[in-house]
Coordinates of C-alpha atoms and ligand atoms in Angstrom, one line a residue:
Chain O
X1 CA 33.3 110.8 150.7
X2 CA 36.0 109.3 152.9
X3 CA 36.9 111.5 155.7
X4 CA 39.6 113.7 155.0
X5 CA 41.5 115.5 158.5
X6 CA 42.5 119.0 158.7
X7 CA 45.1 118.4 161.1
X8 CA 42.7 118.6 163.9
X9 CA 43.5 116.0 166.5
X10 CA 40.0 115.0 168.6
X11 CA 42.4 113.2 171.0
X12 CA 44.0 116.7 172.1
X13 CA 41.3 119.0 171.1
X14 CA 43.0 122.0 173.1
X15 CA 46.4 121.2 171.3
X16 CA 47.1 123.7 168.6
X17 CA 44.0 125.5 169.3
X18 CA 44.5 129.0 168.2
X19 CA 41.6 131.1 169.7
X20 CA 40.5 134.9 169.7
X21 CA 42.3 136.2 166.9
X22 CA 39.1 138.1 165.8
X23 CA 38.3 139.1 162.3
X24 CA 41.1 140.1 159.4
X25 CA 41.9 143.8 159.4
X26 CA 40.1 145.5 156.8
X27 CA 42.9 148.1 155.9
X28 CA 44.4 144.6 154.5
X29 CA 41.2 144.6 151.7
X30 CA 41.2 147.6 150.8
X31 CA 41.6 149.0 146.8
X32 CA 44.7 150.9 146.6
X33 CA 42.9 154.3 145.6
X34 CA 40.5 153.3 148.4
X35 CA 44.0 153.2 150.8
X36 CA 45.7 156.5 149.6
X37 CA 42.7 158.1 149.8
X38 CA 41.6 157.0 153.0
X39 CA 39.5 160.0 154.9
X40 CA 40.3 162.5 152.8
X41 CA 37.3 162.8 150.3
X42 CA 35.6 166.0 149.0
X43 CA 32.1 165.0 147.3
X44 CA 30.4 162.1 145.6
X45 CA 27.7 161.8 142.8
X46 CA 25.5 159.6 141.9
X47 CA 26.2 159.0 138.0
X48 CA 23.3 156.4 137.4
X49 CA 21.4 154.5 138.7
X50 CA 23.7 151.7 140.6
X51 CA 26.9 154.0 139.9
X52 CA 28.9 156.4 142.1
X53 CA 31.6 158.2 141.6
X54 CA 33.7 159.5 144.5
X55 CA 36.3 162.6 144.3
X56 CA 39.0 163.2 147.0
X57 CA 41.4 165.6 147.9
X58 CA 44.1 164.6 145.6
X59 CA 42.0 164.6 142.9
X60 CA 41.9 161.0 142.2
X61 CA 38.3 159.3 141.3
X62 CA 36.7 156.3 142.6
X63 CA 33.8 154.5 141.0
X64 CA 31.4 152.3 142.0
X65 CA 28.9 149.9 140.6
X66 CA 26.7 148.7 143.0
X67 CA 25.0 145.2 141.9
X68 CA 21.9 143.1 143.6
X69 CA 22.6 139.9 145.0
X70 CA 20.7 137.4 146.2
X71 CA 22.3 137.2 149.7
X72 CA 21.9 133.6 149.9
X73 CA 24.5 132.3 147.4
X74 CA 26.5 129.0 146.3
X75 CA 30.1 129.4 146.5
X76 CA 30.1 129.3 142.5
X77 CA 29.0 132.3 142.2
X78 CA 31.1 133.9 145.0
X79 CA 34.0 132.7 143.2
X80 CA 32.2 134.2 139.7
X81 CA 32.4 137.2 141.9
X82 CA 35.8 136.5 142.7
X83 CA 36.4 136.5 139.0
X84 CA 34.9 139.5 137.6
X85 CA 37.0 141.4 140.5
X86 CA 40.4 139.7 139.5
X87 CA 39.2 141.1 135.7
X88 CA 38.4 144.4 136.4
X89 CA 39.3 145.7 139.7
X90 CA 42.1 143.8 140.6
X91 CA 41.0 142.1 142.8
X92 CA 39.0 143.4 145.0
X93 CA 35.8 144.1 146.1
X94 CA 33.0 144.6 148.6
X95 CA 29.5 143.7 150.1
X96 CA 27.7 146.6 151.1
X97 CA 25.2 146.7 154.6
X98 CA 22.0 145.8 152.6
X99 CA 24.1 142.4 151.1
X100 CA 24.7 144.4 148.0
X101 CA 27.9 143.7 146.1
X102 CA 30.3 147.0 145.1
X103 CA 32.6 146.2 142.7
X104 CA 35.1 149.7 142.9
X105 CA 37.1 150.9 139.9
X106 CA 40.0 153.8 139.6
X107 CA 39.3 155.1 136.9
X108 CA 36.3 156.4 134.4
X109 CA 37.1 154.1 131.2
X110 CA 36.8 151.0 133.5
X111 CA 32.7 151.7 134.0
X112 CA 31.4 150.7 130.8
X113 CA 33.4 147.4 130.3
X114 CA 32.5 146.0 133.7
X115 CA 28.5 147.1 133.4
X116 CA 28.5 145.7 129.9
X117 CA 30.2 142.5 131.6
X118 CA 28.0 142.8 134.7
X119 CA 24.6 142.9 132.1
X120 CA 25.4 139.8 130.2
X121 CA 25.7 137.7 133.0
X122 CA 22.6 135.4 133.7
X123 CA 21.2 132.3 135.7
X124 CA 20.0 129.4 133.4
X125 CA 16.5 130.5 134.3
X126 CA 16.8 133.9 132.8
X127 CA 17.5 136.0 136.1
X128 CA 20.5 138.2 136.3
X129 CA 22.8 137.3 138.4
X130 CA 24.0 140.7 138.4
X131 CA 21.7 143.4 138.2
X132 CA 23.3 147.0 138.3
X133 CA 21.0 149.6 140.9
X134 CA 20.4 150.4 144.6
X135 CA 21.6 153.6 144.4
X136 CA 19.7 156.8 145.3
X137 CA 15.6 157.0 145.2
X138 CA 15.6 153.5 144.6
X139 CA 14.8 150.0 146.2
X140 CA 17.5 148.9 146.9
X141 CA 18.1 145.2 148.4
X142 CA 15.6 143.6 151.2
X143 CA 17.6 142.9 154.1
X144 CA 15.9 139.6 155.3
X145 CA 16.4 136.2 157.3
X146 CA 16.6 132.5 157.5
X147 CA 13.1 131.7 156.5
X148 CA 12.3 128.0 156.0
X149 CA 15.7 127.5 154.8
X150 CA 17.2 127.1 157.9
X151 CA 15.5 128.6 161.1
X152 CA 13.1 126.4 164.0
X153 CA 10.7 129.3 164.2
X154 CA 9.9 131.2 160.9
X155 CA 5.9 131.7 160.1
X156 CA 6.7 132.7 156.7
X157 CA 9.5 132.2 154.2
X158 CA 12.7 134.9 153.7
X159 CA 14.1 134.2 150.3
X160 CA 11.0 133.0 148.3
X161 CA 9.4 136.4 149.2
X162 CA 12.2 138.2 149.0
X163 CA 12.5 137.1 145.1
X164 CA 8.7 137.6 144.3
X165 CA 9.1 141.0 145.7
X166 CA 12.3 142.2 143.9
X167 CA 10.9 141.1 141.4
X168 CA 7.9 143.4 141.2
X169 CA 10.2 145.7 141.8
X170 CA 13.0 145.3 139.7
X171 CA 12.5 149.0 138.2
X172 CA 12.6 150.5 141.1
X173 CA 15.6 148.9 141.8
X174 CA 17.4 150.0 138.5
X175 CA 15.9 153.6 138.9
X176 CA 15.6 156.7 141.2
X177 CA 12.1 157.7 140.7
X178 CA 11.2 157.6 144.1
X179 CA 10.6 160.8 146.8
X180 CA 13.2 158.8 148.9
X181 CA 14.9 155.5 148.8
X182 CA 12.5 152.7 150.1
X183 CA 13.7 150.1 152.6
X184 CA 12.2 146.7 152.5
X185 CA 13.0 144.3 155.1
X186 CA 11.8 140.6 155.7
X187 CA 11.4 138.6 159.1
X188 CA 10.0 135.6 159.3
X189 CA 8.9 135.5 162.9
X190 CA 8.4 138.3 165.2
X191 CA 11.9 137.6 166.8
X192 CA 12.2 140.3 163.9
X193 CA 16.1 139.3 163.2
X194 CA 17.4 142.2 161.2
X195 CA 15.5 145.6 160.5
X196 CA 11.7 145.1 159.8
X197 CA 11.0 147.8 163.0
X198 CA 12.3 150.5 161.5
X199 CA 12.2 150.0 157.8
X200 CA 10.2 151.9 155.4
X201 CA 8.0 148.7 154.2
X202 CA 8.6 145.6 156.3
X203 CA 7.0 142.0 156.0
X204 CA 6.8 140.1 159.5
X205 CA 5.8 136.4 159.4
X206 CA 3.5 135.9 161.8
X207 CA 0.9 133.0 163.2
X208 CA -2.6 132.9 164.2
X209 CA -2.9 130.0 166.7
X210 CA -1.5 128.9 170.1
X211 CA 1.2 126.6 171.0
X212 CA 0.2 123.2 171.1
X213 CA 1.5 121.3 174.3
X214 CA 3.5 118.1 173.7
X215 CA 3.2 117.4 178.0
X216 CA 4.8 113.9 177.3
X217 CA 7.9 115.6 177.2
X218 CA 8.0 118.5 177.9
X219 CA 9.6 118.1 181.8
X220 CA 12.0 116.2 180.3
X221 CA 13.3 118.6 177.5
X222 CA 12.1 122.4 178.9
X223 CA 12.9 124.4 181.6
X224 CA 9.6 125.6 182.7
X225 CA 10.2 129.0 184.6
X226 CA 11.4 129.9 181.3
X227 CA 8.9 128.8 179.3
X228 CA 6.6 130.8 181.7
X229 CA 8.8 133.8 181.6
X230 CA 8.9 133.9 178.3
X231 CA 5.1 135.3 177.5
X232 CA 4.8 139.0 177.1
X233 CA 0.8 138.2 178.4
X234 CA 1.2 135.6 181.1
X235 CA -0.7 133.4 179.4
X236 CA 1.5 130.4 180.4
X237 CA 1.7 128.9 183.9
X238 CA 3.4 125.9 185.6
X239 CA 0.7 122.9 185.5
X240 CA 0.6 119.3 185.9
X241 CA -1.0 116.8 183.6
X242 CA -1.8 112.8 184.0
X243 CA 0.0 111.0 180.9
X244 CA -0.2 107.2 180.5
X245 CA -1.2 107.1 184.3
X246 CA 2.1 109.4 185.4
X247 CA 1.9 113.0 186.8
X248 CA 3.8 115.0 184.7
X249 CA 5.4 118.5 185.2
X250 CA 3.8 120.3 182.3
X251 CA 2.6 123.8 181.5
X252 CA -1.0 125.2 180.7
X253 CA -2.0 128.0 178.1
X254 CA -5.2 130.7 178.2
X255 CA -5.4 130.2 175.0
X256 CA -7.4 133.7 174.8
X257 CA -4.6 135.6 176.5
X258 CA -2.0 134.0 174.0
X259 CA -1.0 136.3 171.1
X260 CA 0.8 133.3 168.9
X261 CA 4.2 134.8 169.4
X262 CA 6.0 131.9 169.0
X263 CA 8.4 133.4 172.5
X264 CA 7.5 130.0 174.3
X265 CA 8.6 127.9 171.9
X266 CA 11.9 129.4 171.1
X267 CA 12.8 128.7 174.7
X268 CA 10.9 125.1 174.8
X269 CA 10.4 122.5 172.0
X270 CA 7.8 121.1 173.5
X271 CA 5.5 124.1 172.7
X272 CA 5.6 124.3 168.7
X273 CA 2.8 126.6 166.9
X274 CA 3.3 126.4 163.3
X275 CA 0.7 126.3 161.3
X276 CA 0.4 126.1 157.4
X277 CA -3.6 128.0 157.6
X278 CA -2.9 130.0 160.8
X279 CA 0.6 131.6 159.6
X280 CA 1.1 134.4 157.5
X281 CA 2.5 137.7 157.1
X282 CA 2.1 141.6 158.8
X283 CA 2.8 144.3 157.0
X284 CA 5.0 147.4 158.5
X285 CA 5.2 150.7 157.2
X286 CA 7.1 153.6 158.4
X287 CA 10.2 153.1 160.2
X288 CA 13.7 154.9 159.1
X289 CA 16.8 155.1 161.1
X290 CA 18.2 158.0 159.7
X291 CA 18.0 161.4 161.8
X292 CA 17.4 163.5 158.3
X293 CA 14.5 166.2 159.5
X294 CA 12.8 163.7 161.2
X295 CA 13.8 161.5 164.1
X296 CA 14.2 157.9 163.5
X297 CA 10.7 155.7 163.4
X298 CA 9.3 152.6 164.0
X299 CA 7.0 150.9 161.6
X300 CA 3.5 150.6 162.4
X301 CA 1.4 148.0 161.1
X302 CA -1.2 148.5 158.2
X303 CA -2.5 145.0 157.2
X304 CA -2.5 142.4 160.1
X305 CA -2.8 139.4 157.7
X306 CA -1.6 138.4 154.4
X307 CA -1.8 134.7 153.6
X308 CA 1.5 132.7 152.9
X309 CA 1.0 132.0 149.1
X310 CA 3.7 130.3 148.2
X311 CA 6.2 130.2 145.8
X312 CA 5.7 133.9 144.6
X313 CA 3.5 135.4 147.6
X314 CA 0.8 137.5 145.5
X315 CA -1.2 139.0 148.0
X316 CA 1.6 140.4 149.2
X317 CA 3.5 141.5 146.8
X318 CA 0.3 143.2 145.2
X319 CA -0.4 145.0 148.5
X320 CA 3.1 146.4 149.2
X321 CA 2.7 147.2 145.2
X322 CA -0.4 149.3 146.1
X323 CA 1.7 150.9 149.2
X324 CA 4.7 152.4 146.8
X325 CA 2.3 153.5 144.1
X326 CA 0.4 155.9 146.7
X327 CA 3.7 156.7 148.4
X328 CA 5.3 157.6 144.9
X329 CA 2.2 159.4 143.4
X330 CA 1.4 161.7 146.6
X331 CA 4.8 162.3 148.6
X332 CA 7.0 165.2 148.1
X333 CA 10.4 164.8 147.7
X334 CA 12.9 163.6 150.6
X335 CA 10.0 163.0 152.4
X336 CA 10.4 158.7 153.6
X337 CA 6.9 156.6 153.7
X338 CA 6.7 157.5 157.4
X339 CA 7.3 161.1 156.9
X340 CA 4.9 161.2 154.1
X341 CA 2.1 159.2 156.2
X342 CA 2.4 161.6 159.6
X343 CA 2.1 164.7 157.8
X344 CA -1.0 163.2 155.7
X345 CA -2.1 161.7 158.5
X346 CA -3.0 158.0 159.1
X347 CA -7.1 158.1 158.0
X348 CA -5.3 159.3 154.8
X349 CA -2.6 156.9 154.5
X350 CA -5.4 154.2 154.7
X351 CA -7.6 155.9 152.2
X352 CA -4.9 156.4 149.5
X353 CA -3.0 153.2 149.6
X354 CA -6.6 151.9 149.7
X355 CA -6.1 149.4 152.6
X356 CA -8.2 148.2 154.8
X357 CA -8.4 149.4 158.6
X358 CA -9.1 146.5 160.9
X359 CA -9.1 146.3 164.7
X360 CA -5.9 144.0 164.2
X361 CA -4.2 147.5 163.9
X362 CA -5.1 149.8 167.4
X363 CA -2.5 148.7 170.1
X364 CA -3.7 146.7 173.0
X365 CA 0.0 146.2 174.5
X366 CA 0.0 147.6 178.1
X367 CA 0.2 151.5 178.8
X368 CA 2.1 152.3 176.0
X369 CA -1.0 151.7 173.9
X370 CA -2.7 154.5 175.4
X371 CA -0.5 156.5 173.3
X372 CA -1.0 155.7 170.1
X373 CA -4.7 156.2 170.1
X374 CA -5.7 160.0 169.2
X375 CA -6.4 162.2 172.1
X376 CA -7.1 165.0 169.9
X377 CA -10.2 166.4 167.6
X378 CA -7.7 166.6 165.0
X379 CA -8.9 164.7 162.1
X380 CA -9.8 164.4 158.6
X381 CA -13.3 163.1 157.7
Chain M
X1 CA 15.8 109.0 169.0
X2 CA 18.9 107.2 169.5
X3 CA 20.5 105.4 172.7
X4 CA 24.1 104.5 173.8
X5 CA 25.6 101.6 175.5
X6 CA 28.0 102.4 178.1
X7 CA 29.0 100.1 181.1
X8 CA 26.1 98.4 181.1
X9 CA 23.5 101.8 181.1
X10 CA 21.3 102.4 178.6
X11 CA 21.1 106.5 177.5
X12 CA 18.3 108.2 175.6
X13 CA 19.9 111.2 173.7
X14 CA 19.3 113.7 170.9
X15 CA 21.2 114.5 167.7
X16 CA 23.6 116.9 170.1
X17 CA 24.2 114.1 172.6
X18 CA 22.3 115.5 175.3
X19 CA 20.0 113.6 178.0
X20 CA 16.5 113.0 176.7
X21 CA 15.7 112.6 180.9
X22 CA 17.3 114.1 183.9
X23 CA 16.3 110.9 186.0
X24 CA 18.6 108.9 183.5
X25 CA 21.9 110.5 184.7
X26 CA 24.3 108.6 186.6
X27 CA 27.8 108.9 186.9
X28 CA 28.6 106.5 184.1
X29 CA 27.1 109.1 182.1
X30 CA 29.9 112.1 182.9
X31 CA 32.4 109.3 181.8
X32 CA 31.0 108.6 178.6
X33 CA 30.3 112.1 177.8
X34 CA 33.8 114.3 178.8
X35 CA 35.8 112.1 176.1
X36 CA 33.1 114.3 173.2
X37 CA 33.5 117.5 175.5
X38 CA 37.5 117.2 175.0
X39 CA 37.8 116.6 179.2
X40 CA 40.5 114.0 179.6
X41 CA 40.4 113.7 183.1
X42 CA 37.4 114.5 186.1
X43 CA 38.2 116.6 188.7
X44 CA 36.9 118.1 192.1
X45 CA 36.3 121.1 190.1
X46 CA 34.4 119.5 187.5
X47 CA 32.8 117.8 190.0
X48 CA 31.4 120.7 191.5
X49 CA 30.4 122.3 188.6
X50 CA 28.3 118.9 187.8
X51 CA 26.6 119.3 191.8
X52 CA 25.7 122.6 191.6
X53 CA 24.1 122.7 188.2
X54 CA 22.5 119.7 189.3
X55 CA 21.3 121.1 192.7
X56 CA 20.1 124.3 191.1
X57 CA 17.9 123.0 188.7
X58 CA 16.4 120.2 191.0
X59 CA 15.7 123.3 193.1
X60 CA 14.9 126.1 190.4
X61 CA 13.7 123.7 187.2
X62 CA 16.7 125.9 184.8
X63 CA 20.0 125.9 184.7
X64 CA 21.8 128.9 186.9
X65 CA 22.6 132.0 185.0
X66 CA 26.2 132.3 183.8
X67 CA 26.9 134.9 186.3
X68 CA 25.3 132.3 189.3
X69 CA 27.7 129.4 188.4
X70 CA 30.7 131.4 188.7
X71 CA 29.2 133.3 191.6
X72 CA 29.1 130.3 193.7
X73 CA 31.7 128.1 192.5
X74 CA 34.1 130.8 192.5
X75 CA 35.4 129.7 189.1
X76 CA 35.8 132.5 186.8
X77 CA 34.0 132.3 183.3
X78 CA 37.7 131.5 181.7
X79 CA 38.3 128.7 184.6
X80 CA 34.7 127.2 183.2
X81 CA 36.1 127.1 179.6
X82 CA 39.6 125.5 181.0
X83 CA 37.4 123.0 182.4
X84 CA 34.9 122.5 180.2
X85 CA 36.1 123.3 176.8
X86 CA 32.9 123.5 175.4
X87 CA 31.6 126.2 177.6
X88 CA 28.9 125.9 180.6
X89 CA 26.0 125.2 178.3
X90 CA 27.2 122.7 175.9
X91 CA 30.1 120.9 178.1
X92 CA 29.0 121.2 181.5
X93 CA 25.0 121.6 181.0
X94 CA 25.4 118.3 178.7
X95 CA 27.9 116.6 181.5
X96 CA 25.2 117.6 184.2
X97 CA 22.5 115.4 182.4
X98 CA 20.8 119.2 182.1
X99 CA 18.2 120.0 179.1
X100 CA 19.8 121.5 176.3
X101 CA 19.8 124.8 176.6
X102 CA 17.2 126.7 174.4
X103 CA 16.7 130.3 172.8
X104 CA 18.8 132.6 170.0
X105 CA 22.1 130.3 171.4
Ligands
SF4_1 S1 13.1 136.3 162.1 FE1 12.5 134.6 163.4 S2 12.3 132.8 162.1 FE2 13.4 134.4 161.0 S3 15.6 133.9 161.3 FE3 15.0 135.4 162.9 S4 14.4 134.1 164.6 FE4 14.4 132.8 162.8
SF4_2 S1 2.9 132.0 171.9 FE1 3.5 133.9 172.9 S2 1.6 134.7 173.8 FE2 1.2 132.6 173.3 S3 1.7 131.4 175.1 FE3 3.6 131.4 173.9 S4 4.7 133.1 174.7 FE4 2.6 133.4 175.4

């Protein structure tokens, strides 16, 4: 297409500029029963799965239907969105923290239109575009990242596992079955954008081999101290190399002090590591942020290596499968995955969910490893 | 990789315009450059922006910390902006014949 100006003028790019005005006011979005309403509410329920219903002071009733989305999405169906708003909530509408989509309705009688319009809405290839759920005991959505759809880094994909795991499970999506909800999270590098540390169940791409060194040019196009600053083990130093008959600036790699955190080469391009064998995913269980009866958790890794099987990541998804099942069978209620597996204890977190305890999973990073190992006689056979 | 033509200098550069080398700079370079960085016109305080990021990294191999620049050019982060519009990294890193500057930018 030919190019089409906005007005901008690359002549006088400071002329006209507006700057700083920050982000719309979100009092100017909000549902008018939302507005009058506003910090004076009495209770909620949870109606069904995916529907709340919330009851304020006045006596006026909000409900809510909260819908899956994909996260990544094509403006067609932001606008289809758009449109399902302007038909049933005038207008407006919301995206939830875990890129859930909350479409908000005054009044009882407007709930079963807009689910039975919400329900009937599908992709060409048979998915719903709209699936009602996330409420509750439930799985609700994956909060995840870039993937191989955009980032330099990734080890593993974000949306292709993402799918393949809401997909297995869907039921626990549109139910609440569960002790207490589940949190799933996806990174694909350890960089761990978003909230795979302290999530429930978390899938961390990760990769198996060094960095290789592209010493040509890597002077030219890295700043070495922080290259070298960069690794959590020092396995990096400042080094020089003989290419094509120059000395070269360059640096070197103990290859058996690197870890294959990919650090390095987020700071220099001339130190890449990705691998199609070598990468692959860690899994995570245990992290909450809430402060309910326990204190907020990390995750702790259980399996050290899944292989990246793509498009629909089996090993994975079967694995995390066999992680919920256990959870669901043996927890009590309220109790999170982390809350569940430090009251049964570790040895029996392995021996339900039937996973495999490797080396991979005893810390080895600096003092703070120490503490993690058991200084106790407190164990079960 | 592509290369420009300007006043008789050849430039290696990457798809954001910077330097491929340090050793290529040369003042041609900060003239061909400012037009894409929205800089009309190079002054003394540019210039010294350009010398000292220069100078640092020839003596440190990175570019100076935000807080540095300002530190010892007196400029004020907001003066850096009114002089490079693009900011330290992507104006006057870029100007400076400087690597691009890596990480979570
Ligand atoms: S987790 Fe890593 S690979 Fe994924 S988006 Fe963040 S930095 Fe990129
Ligand atoms: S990948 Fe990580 S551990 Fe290995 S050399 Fe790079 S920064 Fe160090």
């Amino acid at each position: 297409m030919a190019f089409v100006s906005s007005g901008y003028n690359p002549d006088k790019p400071m002329e006209n500029r507006i700057t700083d005005i920050g982000p719309q006011n979100y009092q100017n979005f909000l549902p008018p029963v939302i507005k009058n309403n506003y910090g004076k509410w009495l209770y909620h329920e949870i109606l069904e799965p995916g529907v709340l219903m919330h009851k304020a002071e006045s006596g006026d009733e909000v409900y809510t239907i909260r819908v899956g989305t994909a996260r990544l999405m094509s403006v067609g169906l932001i606008r289809e969105i758009l449109d399902i708003a302007d038909a049933h909530c005038d207008g407006y509408v919301r995206w939830t923290t875990r890129n859930n989509v909350e479409f908000i309705l005054d009044s009882k009688d407007k709930v079963e239109p807009l689910k039975k319009d919400l329900e009937g809405r599908k992709f060409p290839g048979g998915s719903n575009k709209f699936p009602i759920g996330g409420t509750g005991a439930s799985v609700p959505n994956v909060v995840h990242t870039q993937g191989w759809v955009h980032c330099h880094t990734p080890a593993t994909d974000a949306s292709g596992p993402v799918k393949a795991l809401m997909d297995e499970f869907y039921s626990e999506f549109q139910s609440m079955e569960l002790p207490a909800p589940i949190r799933l999270a996806v990174a694909c590098c350890l960089n761990m954008c978003g909230a795979c540390h302290c999530s429930d169940i978390a899938v961390v791409g990760i990769h198996r081999k060094p960095p290789l060194i592209d010493h040509e040019v890597l002077d030219d196009i890295c700043e070495i101290p922080l290259a070298v600053a960069s690794c959590p083990t020092a396995a990096i130093r400042p080094s020089k190399v003989e290419v094509n008959g120059k000395e070269k600036k360059t640096v070197a790699i103990k290859e058996e002090r690197c870890m294959f955190c990919g650090n390095c080469y987020t700071m220099c391009a001339a130190l890449p590591l990705a691998d199609a064998e070598g990468d692959g995913c860690a899994i995570m269980v245990g992290g909450k942020v809430s402060n309910r009866i326990s204190n907020p958790k990390f995750s702790k890794v259980v399996a050290a290596y899944v292989p990246n099987e793509p498009p629909r990541w089996p090993t994975l998804v079967q694995t995390i499968r066999k992680i919920v099942d256990a959870y669901k069978q043996d927890a009590k209620k309220y109790e999170r995955i982390g809350d569940w597996a430090e009251r049964i204890g570790w040895e029996r977190f392995f021996e339900k969910t039937g996973l495999e305890f490797t080396e991979h999973l005893i810390d080895d990073f600096r003092d703070p490893a120490y503490y993690s190992w058991r200084q106790t006689t407190n164990f079960k056979w | 990789m592509a290369t420009v033509e300007f006043k008789g200098k050849t430039f290696e550069i990457d798809e954001d315009g910077f330097l491929q080398r340090f050793e290529d700079w040369s003042p041609e370079w900060v003239d061909y450059v400012k037009e894409q960085e929205g800089i009309k016109e190079l002054t003394d305080e540019h210039q010294k922006v350009i010398e000292f990021l220069q100078d640092y990294y020839k003596k440190n191999g990175i570019a100076p910390m935000v807080r540095i620049l300002s530190k010892v050019t007196g400029f004020k982060l907001k003066h850096i902006y009114e002089l490079f519009p693009s900011g330290p990294g992507k104006g006057a890193c870029k100007m400076a014949g400087l690597p691009k500057p890596t990480g979570c930018v």
